Amino acid sequence: TRLRDWYKYRKVLLVNPNNGKAVVADIADAGPAKWTGKQFGASPEAMKALNLHLKSRKGLIIFLFLDDPDNKIPLGPVTKKY
């Protein structure tokens, strides 16, 4: 329960360092399965936002945990340039 409570108000900012694309996502479950050979898995929408939805669907991803107890950070692609 302690780990569940830690994740309860957190989202992740996922960044593809190869193309600069980013998306804010919820943490939904553990995965991917070891047999896939992948270290990262996300929803089809998040993978498309990161441009990892084609071909082998493998690549580097930077994870940043976002604390959002008031649910003010919107989910979805980050379109603002910084």
The first five atom37 places (N, CA, C, CB, O) and aatype in JSON, in Angstrom:
{
  "aatype": [16, 1, 10, 1, 3, 17, 18, 11, 18, 1, 11, 19, 10, 10, 19, 2, 14, 2, 2, 7, 11, 0, 19, 19, 0, 3, 9, 0, 3, 0, 7, 14, 0, 11, 17, 16, 7, 11, 5, 13, 7, 0, 15, 14, 6, 0, 12, 11, 0, 10, 2, 10, 8, 10, 11, 15, 1, 11, 7, 10, 9, 9, 13, 10, 13, 10, 3, 3, 14, 3, 2, 11, 9, 14, 10, 7, 14, 19, 16, 11, 11, 18],
  "atom_mask": [
    [1, 1, 1, 1, 1],
    [1, 1, 1, 1, 1],
    [1, 1, 1, 1, 1],
    [1, 1, 1, 1, 1],
    [1, 1, 1, 1, 1],
    [1, 1, 1, 1, 1],
    [1, 1, 1, 1, 1],
    [1, 1, 1, 1, 1],
    [1, 1, 1, 1, 1],
    [1, 1, 1, 1, 1],
    [1, 1, 1, 1, 1],
    [1, 1, 1, 1, 1],
    [1, 1, 1, 1, 1],
    [1, 1, 1, 1, 1],
    [1, 1, 1, 1, 1],
    [1, 1, 1, 1, 1],
    [1, 1, 1, 1, 1],
    [1, 1, 1, 1, 1],
    [1, 1, 1, 1, 1],
    [1, 1, 1, 0, 1],
    [1, 1, 1, 1, 1],
    [1, 1, 1, 1, 1],
    [1, 1, 1, 1, 1],
    [1, 1, 1, 1, 1],
    [1, 1, 1, 1, 1],
    [1, 1, 1, 1, 1],
    [1, 1, 1, 1, 1],
    [1, 1, 1, 1, 1],
    [1, 1, 1, 1, 1],
    [1, 1, 1, 1, 1],
    [1, 1, 1, 0, 1],
    [1, 1, 1, 1, 1],
    [1, 1, 1, 1, 1],
    [1, 1, 1, 1, 1],
    [1, 1, 1, 1, 1],
    [1, 1, 1, 1, 1],
    [1, 1, 1, 0, 1],
    [1, 1, 1, 1, 1],
    [1, 1, 1, 1, 1],
    [1, 1, 1, 1, 1],
    [1, 1, 1, 0, 1],
    [1, 1, 1, 1, 1],
    [1, 1, 1, 1, 1],
    [1, 1, 1, 1, 1],
    [1, 1, 1, 1, 1],
    [1, 1, 1, 1, 1],
    [1, 1, 1, 1, 1],
    [1, 1, 1, 1, 1],
    [1, 1, 1, 1, 1],
    [1, 1, 1, 1, 1],
    [1, 1, 1, 1, 1],
    [1, 1, 1, 1, 1],
    [1, 1, 1, 1, 1],
    [1, 1, 1, 1, 1],
    [1, 1, 1, 1, 1],
    [1, 1, 1, 1, 1],
    [1, 1, 1, 1, 1],
    [1, 1, 1, 1, 1],
    [1, 1, 1, 0, 1],
    [1, 1, 1, 1, 1],
    [1, 1, 1, 1, 1],
    [1, 1, 1, 1, 1],
    [1, 1, 1, 1, 1],
    [1, 1, 1, 1, 1],
    [1, 1, 1, 1, 1],
    [1, 1, 1, 1, 1],
    [1, 1, 1, 1, 1],
    [1, 1, 1, 1, 1],
    [1, 1, 1, 1, 1],
    [1, 1, 1, 1, 1],
    [1, 1, 1, 1, 1],
    [1, 1, 1, 1, 1],
    [1, 1, 1, 1, 1],
    [1, 1, 1, 1, 1],
    [1, 1, 1, 1, 1],
    [1, 1, 1, 0, 1],
    [1, 1, 1, 1, 1],
    [1, 1, 1, 1, 1],
    [1, 1, 1, 1, 1],
    [1, 1, 1, 1, 1],
    [1, 1, 1, 1, 1],
    [1, 1, 1, 1, 1]
  ],
  "atom_positions": [
    [[0.81, -1.21, 0.0], [0.0, 0.0, 0.0], [0.85, 1.26, 0.0], [-0.92, 0.0, 1.2], [0.44, 2.29, -0.53]],
    [[2.04, 1.2, 0.59], [2.88, 2.39, 0.63], [3.28, 2.82, -0.79], [4.14, 2.14, 1.48], [3.25, 4.01, -1.11]],
    [[3.65, 1.87, -1.63], [4.03, 2.18, -3.0], [2.82, 2.69, -3.78], [4.65, 0.95, -3.68], [2.94, 3.64, -4.56]],
    [[1.67, 2.07, -3.58], [0.45, 2.51, -4.25], [0.15, 3.96, -3.88], [-0.74, 1.6, -3.88], [-0.2, 4.76, -4.75]],
    [[0.28, 4.29, -2.6], [0.01, 5.65, -2.15], [1.01, 6.65, -2.73], [0.05, 5.71, -0.64], [0.64, 7.8, -3.0]],
    [[2.27, 6.23, -2.92], [3.27, 7.12, -3.5], [2.9, 7.46, -4.95], [4.68, 6.47, -3.45], [3.03, 8.61, -5.37]],
    [[2.44, 6.48, -5.7], [2.07, 6.69, -7.1], [0.73, 7.39, -7.27], [2.04, 5.38, -7.82], [0.44, 7.91, -8.35]],
    [[-0.09, 7.41, -6.24], [-1.47, 7.89, -6.34], [-1.59, 9.27, -6.97], [-2.09, 7.91, -4.98], [-2.46, 9.47, -7.83]],
    [[-0.76, 10.21, -6.58], [-0.86, 11.58, -7.1], [0.29, 11.93, -8.04], [-0.9, 12.56, -5.96], [0.63, 13.1, -8.2]],
    [[0.87, 10.93, -8.66], [1.99, 11.19, -9.54], [1.65, 10.86, -10.98], [3.2, 10.41, -9.1], [0.92, 9.92, -11.29]],
    [[2.23, 11.68, -11.84], [2.19, 11.44, -13.28], [3.64, 11.39, -13.72], [1.36, 12.55, -14.06], [4.54, 11.66, -12.93]],
    [[3.86, 11.06, -14.98], [5.22, 11.07, -15.5], [5.28, 11.93, -16.75], [5.7, 9.63, -15.81], [4.37, 11.95, -17.57]],
    [[6.39, 12.64, -16.86], [6.71, 13.34, -18.09], [7.69, 12.43, -18.81], [7.31, 14.79, -17.83], [8.77, 12.14, -18.31]],
    [[7.3, 11.98, -19.98], [8.13, 11.09, -20.78], [8.7, 11.9, -21.93], [7.31, 9.86, -21.31], [7.97, 12.57, -22.66]],
    [[10.02, 11.84, -22.1], [10.69, 12.61, -23.15], [11.5, 11.65, -24.02], [11.61, 13.71, -22.54], [12.26, 10.82, -23.52]],
    [[11.33, 11.78, -25.32], [12.14, 11.04, -26.28], [13.34, 11.94, -26.61], [11.32, 10.64, -27.59], [13.17, 12.92, -27.33]],
    [[14.53, 11.62, -26.1], [15.68, 12.51, -26.31], [16.17, 12.55, -27.75], [16.8, 12.08, -25.41], [16.93, 13.44, -28.12]],
    [[15.74, 11.59, -28.56], [16.18, 11.56, -29.95], [15.43, 12.55, -30.83], [16.01, 10.18, -30.52], [15.94, 12.97, -31.87]],
    [[14.2, 12.95, -30.41], [13.45, 13.89, -31.24], [12.85, 15.04, -30.44], [12.36, 13.16, -31.96], [12.24, 15.93, -31.03]],
    [[13.01, 15.05, -29.11], [12.51, 16.13, -28.27], [11.02, 16.07, -27.99], [0.0, 0.0, 0.0], [10.49, 16.96, -27.33]],
    [[10.33, 15.05, -28.46], [8.89, 14.92, -28.21], [8.67, 14.49, -26.77], [8.23, 13.9, -29.19], [9.46, 13.72, -26.21]],
    [[7.57, 15.01, -26.16], [7.29, 14.72, -24.76], [5.79, 14.54, -24.57], [7.83, 15.83, -23.85], [4.98, 15.09, -25.31]],
    [[5.44, 13.77, -23.54], [4.03, 13.53, -23.21], [3.92, 13.35, -21.7], [3.48, 12.27, -23.97], [4.8, 12.78, -21.06]],
    [[2.81, 13.83, -21.13], [2.49, 13.6, -19.72], [1.53, 12.42, -19.67], [1.87, 14.88, -19.04], [0.54, 12.39, -20.4]],
    [[1.83, 11.45, -18.81], [1.02, 10.23, -18.74], [0.77, 9.84, -17.29], [1.7, 9.08, -19.49], [1.51, 10.23, -16.38]],
    [[-0.28, 9.05, -17.1], [-0.55, 8.42, -15.81], [0.28, 7.15, -15.71], [-2.07, 8.1, -15.64], [0.65, 6.56, -16.72]],
    [[0.56, 6.74, -14.5], [1.21, 5.46, -14.26], [0.08, 4.46, -14.01], [2.23, 5.52, -13.04], [-0.64, 4.57, -13.01]],
    [[-0.06, 3.5, -14.92], [-1.21, 2.61, -14.84], [-0.87, 1.22, -14.32], [-1.84, 2.49, -16.18], [-1.62, 0.66, -13.52]],
    [[0.24, 0.65, -14.76], [0.59, -0.68, -14.32], [2.06, -0.95, -14.58], [-0.28, -1.74, -15.01], [2.75, -0.13, -15.18]],
    [[2.52, -2.1, -14.14], [3.91, -2.49, -14.36], [4.05, -3.11, -15.74], [4.4, -3.47, -13.26], [3.08, -3.62, -16.3]],
    [[5.23, -3.08, -16.25], [5.46, -3.71, -17.55], [6.58, -3.0, -18.25], [0.0, 0.0, 0.0], [7.13, -2.05, -17.69]],
    [[6.94, -3.39, -19.4], [6.4, -4.51, -20.18], [6.94, -5.85, -19.69], [6.72, -4.32, -21.65], [7.85, -5.91, -18.87]],
    [[6.38, -6.91, -20.21], [6.83, -8.25, -19.84], [8.28, -8.45, -20.27], [5.93, -9.33, -20.49], [8.7, -7.95, -21.32]],
    [[9.04, -9.17, -19.48], [10.47, -9.37, -19.74], [10.72, -9.99, -21.11], [11.08, -10.26, -18.66], [11.7, -9.66, -21.78]],
    [[9.82, -10.89, -21.54], [10.03, -11.59, -22.82], [9.98, -10.66, -24.03], [9.0, -12.67, -22.98], [10.4, -11.06, -25.11]],
    [[9.46, -9.41, -23.87], [9.38, -8.49, -25.01], [10.73, -7.89, -25.35], [8.39, -7.37, -24.7], [10.93, -7.41, -26.47]],
    [[11.67, -7.91, -24.39], [12.97, -7.3, -24.62], [12.95, -5.79, -24.49], [0.0, 0.0, 0.0], [13.95, -5.12, -24.75]],
    [[11.81, -5.23, -24.08], [11.68, -3.78, -23.93], [11.84, -3.38, -22.47], [10.31, -3.3, -24.48], [11.54, -4.16, -21.57]],
    [[12.32, -2.18, -22.25], [12.45, -1.65, -20.9], [11.36, -0.64, -20.58], [13.81, -1.0, -20.72], [11.26, -0.17, -19.44]],
    [[10.54, -0.31, -21.56], [9.53, 0.72, -21.4], [8.28, 0.33, -22.17], [10.06, 2.08, -21.87], [8.36, -0.2, -23.27]],
    [[7.14, 0.61, -21.58], [5.87, 0.4, -22.26], [4.93, 1.53, -21.9], [0.0, 0.0, 0.0], [4.96, 2.05, -20.79]],
    [[4.09, 1.92, -22.84], [3.13, 3.0, -22.61], [1.89, 2.74, -23.46], [3.75, 4.4, -22.93], [1.87, 1.83, -24.29]],
    [[0.89, 3.56, -23.24], [-0.33, 3.44, -24.03], [-0.02, 3.74, -25.5], [-1.44, 4.4, -23.5], [0.98, 4.39, -25.8]],
    [[-0.86, 3.27, -26.4], [-0.65, 3.59, -27.82], [-0.61, 5.1, -28.07], [-1.76, 2.96, -28.66], [0.15, 5.56, -28.92]],
    [[-1.41, 5.86, -27.32], [-1.43, 7.32, -27.5], [-0.11, 7.95, -27.06], [-2.59, 7.93, -26.7], [0.41, 8.84, -27.73]],
    [[0.44, 7.49, -25.94], [1.72, 8.02, -25.46], [2.85, 7.63, -26.42], [2.03, 7.5, -24.04], [3.73, 8.44, -26.71]],
    [[2.83, 6.39, -26.9], [3.87, 5.95, -27.85], [3.82, 6.78, -29.13], [3.7, 4.45, -28.17], [4.86, 7.12, -29.69]],
    [[2.61, 7.1, -29.6], [2.49, 7.92, -30.81], [3.0, 9.33, -30.55], [1.03, 7.96, -31.28], [3.67, 9.9, -31.41]],
    [[2.68, 9.91, -29.39], [3.15, 11.26, -29.06], [4.67, 11.32, -29.01], [2.56, 11.71, -27.72], [5.26, 12.36, -29.31]],
    [[5.31, 10.22, -28.63], [6.77, 10.16, -28.56], [7.4, 9.74, -29.89], [7.21, 9.19, -27.47], [8.62, 9.68, -30.02]],
    [[6.55, 9.46, -30.87], [6.97, 8.96, -32.18], [7.69, 7.62, -32.06], [7.87, 9.99, -32.88], [8.68, 7.36, -32.75]],
    [[7.18, 6.78, -31.17], [7.71, 5.42, -31.0], [6.64, 4.38, -31.33], [8.22, 5.22, -29.55], [6.69, 3.26, -30.83]],
    [[5.7, 4.74, -32.17], [4.59, 3.85, -32.48], [4.8, 3.03, -33.74], [3.35, 4.65, -32.62], [3.95, 2.2, -34.08]],
    [[5.88, 3.24, -34.44], [6.15, 2.52, -35.68], [7.33, 1.58, -35.53], [6.4, 3.5, -36.82], [8.13, 1.72, -34.61]],
    [[7.43, 0.65, -36.42], [8.55, -0.3, -36.5], [8.74, -1.06, -35.2], [9.84, 0.43, -36.87], [7.79, -1.64, -34.68]],
    [[9.96, -1.06, -34.66], [10.25, -1.9, -33.48], [9.7, -1.34, -32.19], [11.73, -2.08, -33.34], [9.61, -2.06, -31.19]],
    [[9.32, -0.08, -32.18], [8.77, 0.58, -30.99], [9.73, 0.55, -29.81], [7.46, -0.06, -30.59], [9.31, 0.41, -28.66]],
    [[11.0, 0.67, -30.1], [12.01, 0.71, -29.05], [12.8, 2.01, -29.17], [12.96, -0.52, -29.13], [12.98, 2.54, -30.27]],
    [[13.26, 2.51, -28.04], [14.07, 3.71, -28.04], [14.3, 4.21, -26.64], [0.0, 0.0, 0.0], [13.69, 3.73, -25.68]],
    [[15.18, 5.18, -26.52], [15.48, 5.77, -25.22], [14.33, 6.67, -24.77], [16.8, 6.56, -25.28], [13.72, 7.36, -25.58]],
    [[14.05, 6.65, -23.47], [13.03, 7.51, -22.89], [13.56, 8.06, -21.57], [11.68, 6.74, -22.68], [14.16, 7.33, -20.78]],
    [[13.33, 9.35, -21.34], [13.65, 9.98, -20.06], [12.35, 10.08, -19.28], [14.33, 11.4, -20.25], [11.35, 10.6, -19.79]],
    [[12.35, 9.58, -18.03], [11.19, 9.63, -17.14], [11.41, 10.71, -16.1], [10.95, 8.26, -16.47], [12.47, 10.76, -15.47]],
    [[10.44, 11.57, -15.92], [10.47, 12.54, -14.82], [9.14, 12.39, -14.07], [10.68, 14.02, -15.34], [8.07, 12.51, -14.67]],
    [[9.21, 12.12, -12.78], [8.0, 12.0, -11.98], [7.46, 13.37, -11.64], [8.26, 11.18, -10.7], [8.22, 14.26, -11.25]],
    [[6.16, 13.56, -11.79], [5.49, 14.82, -11.5], [4.53, 14.62, -10.34], [4.74, 15.36, -12.75], [3.66, 13.74, -10.4]],
    [[4.67, 15.4, -9.29], [3.77, 15.34, -8.15], [2.57, 16.22, -8.48], [4.48, 15.79, -6.82], [2.74, 17.42, -8.71]],
    [[1.37, 15.66, -8.5], [0.19, 16.4, -8.93], [-1.03, 16.06, -8.07], [-0.12, 16.09, -10.39], [-2.02, 15.54, -8.59]],
    [[-0.98, 16.36, -6.75], [-2.09, 15.99, -5.87], [-3.4, 16.71, -6.19], [-1.72, 16.28, -4.45], [-4.47, 16.22, -5.84]],
    [[-3.34, 17.87, -6.86], [-4.55, 18.61, -7.21], [-5.0, 18.35, -8.64], [-4.33, 20.09, -7.01], [-5.95, 18.97, -9.12]],
    [[-4.33, 17.44, -9.33], [-4.68, 17.04, -10.69], [-4.76, 18.25, -11.64], [-6.02, 16.29, -10.69], [-5.72, 18.39, -12.39]],
    [[-3.75, 19.1, -11.59], [-3.72, 20.3, -12.43], [-2.89, 20.14, -13.69], [-3.18, 21.45, -11.63], [-3.0, 20.95, -14.61]],
    [[-2.07, 19.1, -13.75], [-1.22, 18.88, -14.92], [-2.0, 18.04, -15.92], [0.13, 18.19, -14.53], [-2.34, 16.9, -15.62]],
    [[-2.28, 18.58, -17.1], [-3.06, 17.81, -18.07], [-2.26, 16.68, -18.7], [-3.57, 18.72, -19.16], [-1.05, 16.79, -18.91]],
    [[-2.97, 15.59, -18.98], [-2.36, 14.46, -19.68], [-2.27, 14.78, -21.17], [-3.17, 13.14, -19.44], [-3.08, 15.54, -21.7]],
    [[-1.29, 14.18, -21.83], [-1.2, 14.32, -23.28], [0.12, 14.89, -23.72], [0.0, 0.0, 0.0], [1.0, 15.18, -22.91]],
    [[0.25, 15.07, -25.04], [1.5, 15.59, -25.6], [1.82, 16.99, -25.09], [1.43, 15.61, -27.12], [0.93, 17.81, -24.88]],
    [[3.1, 17.23, -24.9], [3.58, 18.57, -24.52], [3.89, 19.28, -25.82], [4.85, 18.52, -23.56], [4.77, 18.86, -26.57]],
    [[3.17, 20.36, -26.09], [3.33, 21.05, -27.37], [4.07, 22.36, -27.24], [1.98, 21.29, -27.99], [4.49, 22.94, -28.24]],
    [[4.23, 22.84, -26.0], [4.92, 24.11, -25.78], [6.43, 23.9, -25.87], [4.54, 24.71, -24.4], [6.96, 22.96, -25.28]],
    [[7.11, 24.76, -26.61], [8.57, 24.69, -26.72], [9.21, 25.4, -25.54], [9.05, 25.31, -28.05], [8.78, 26.49, -25.15]],
    [[10.24, 24.78, -24.96], [10.96, 25.38, -23.83], [12.39, 25.62, -24.2], [10.87, 24.5, -22.59], [13.16, 26.11, -23.38]]
  ]
}
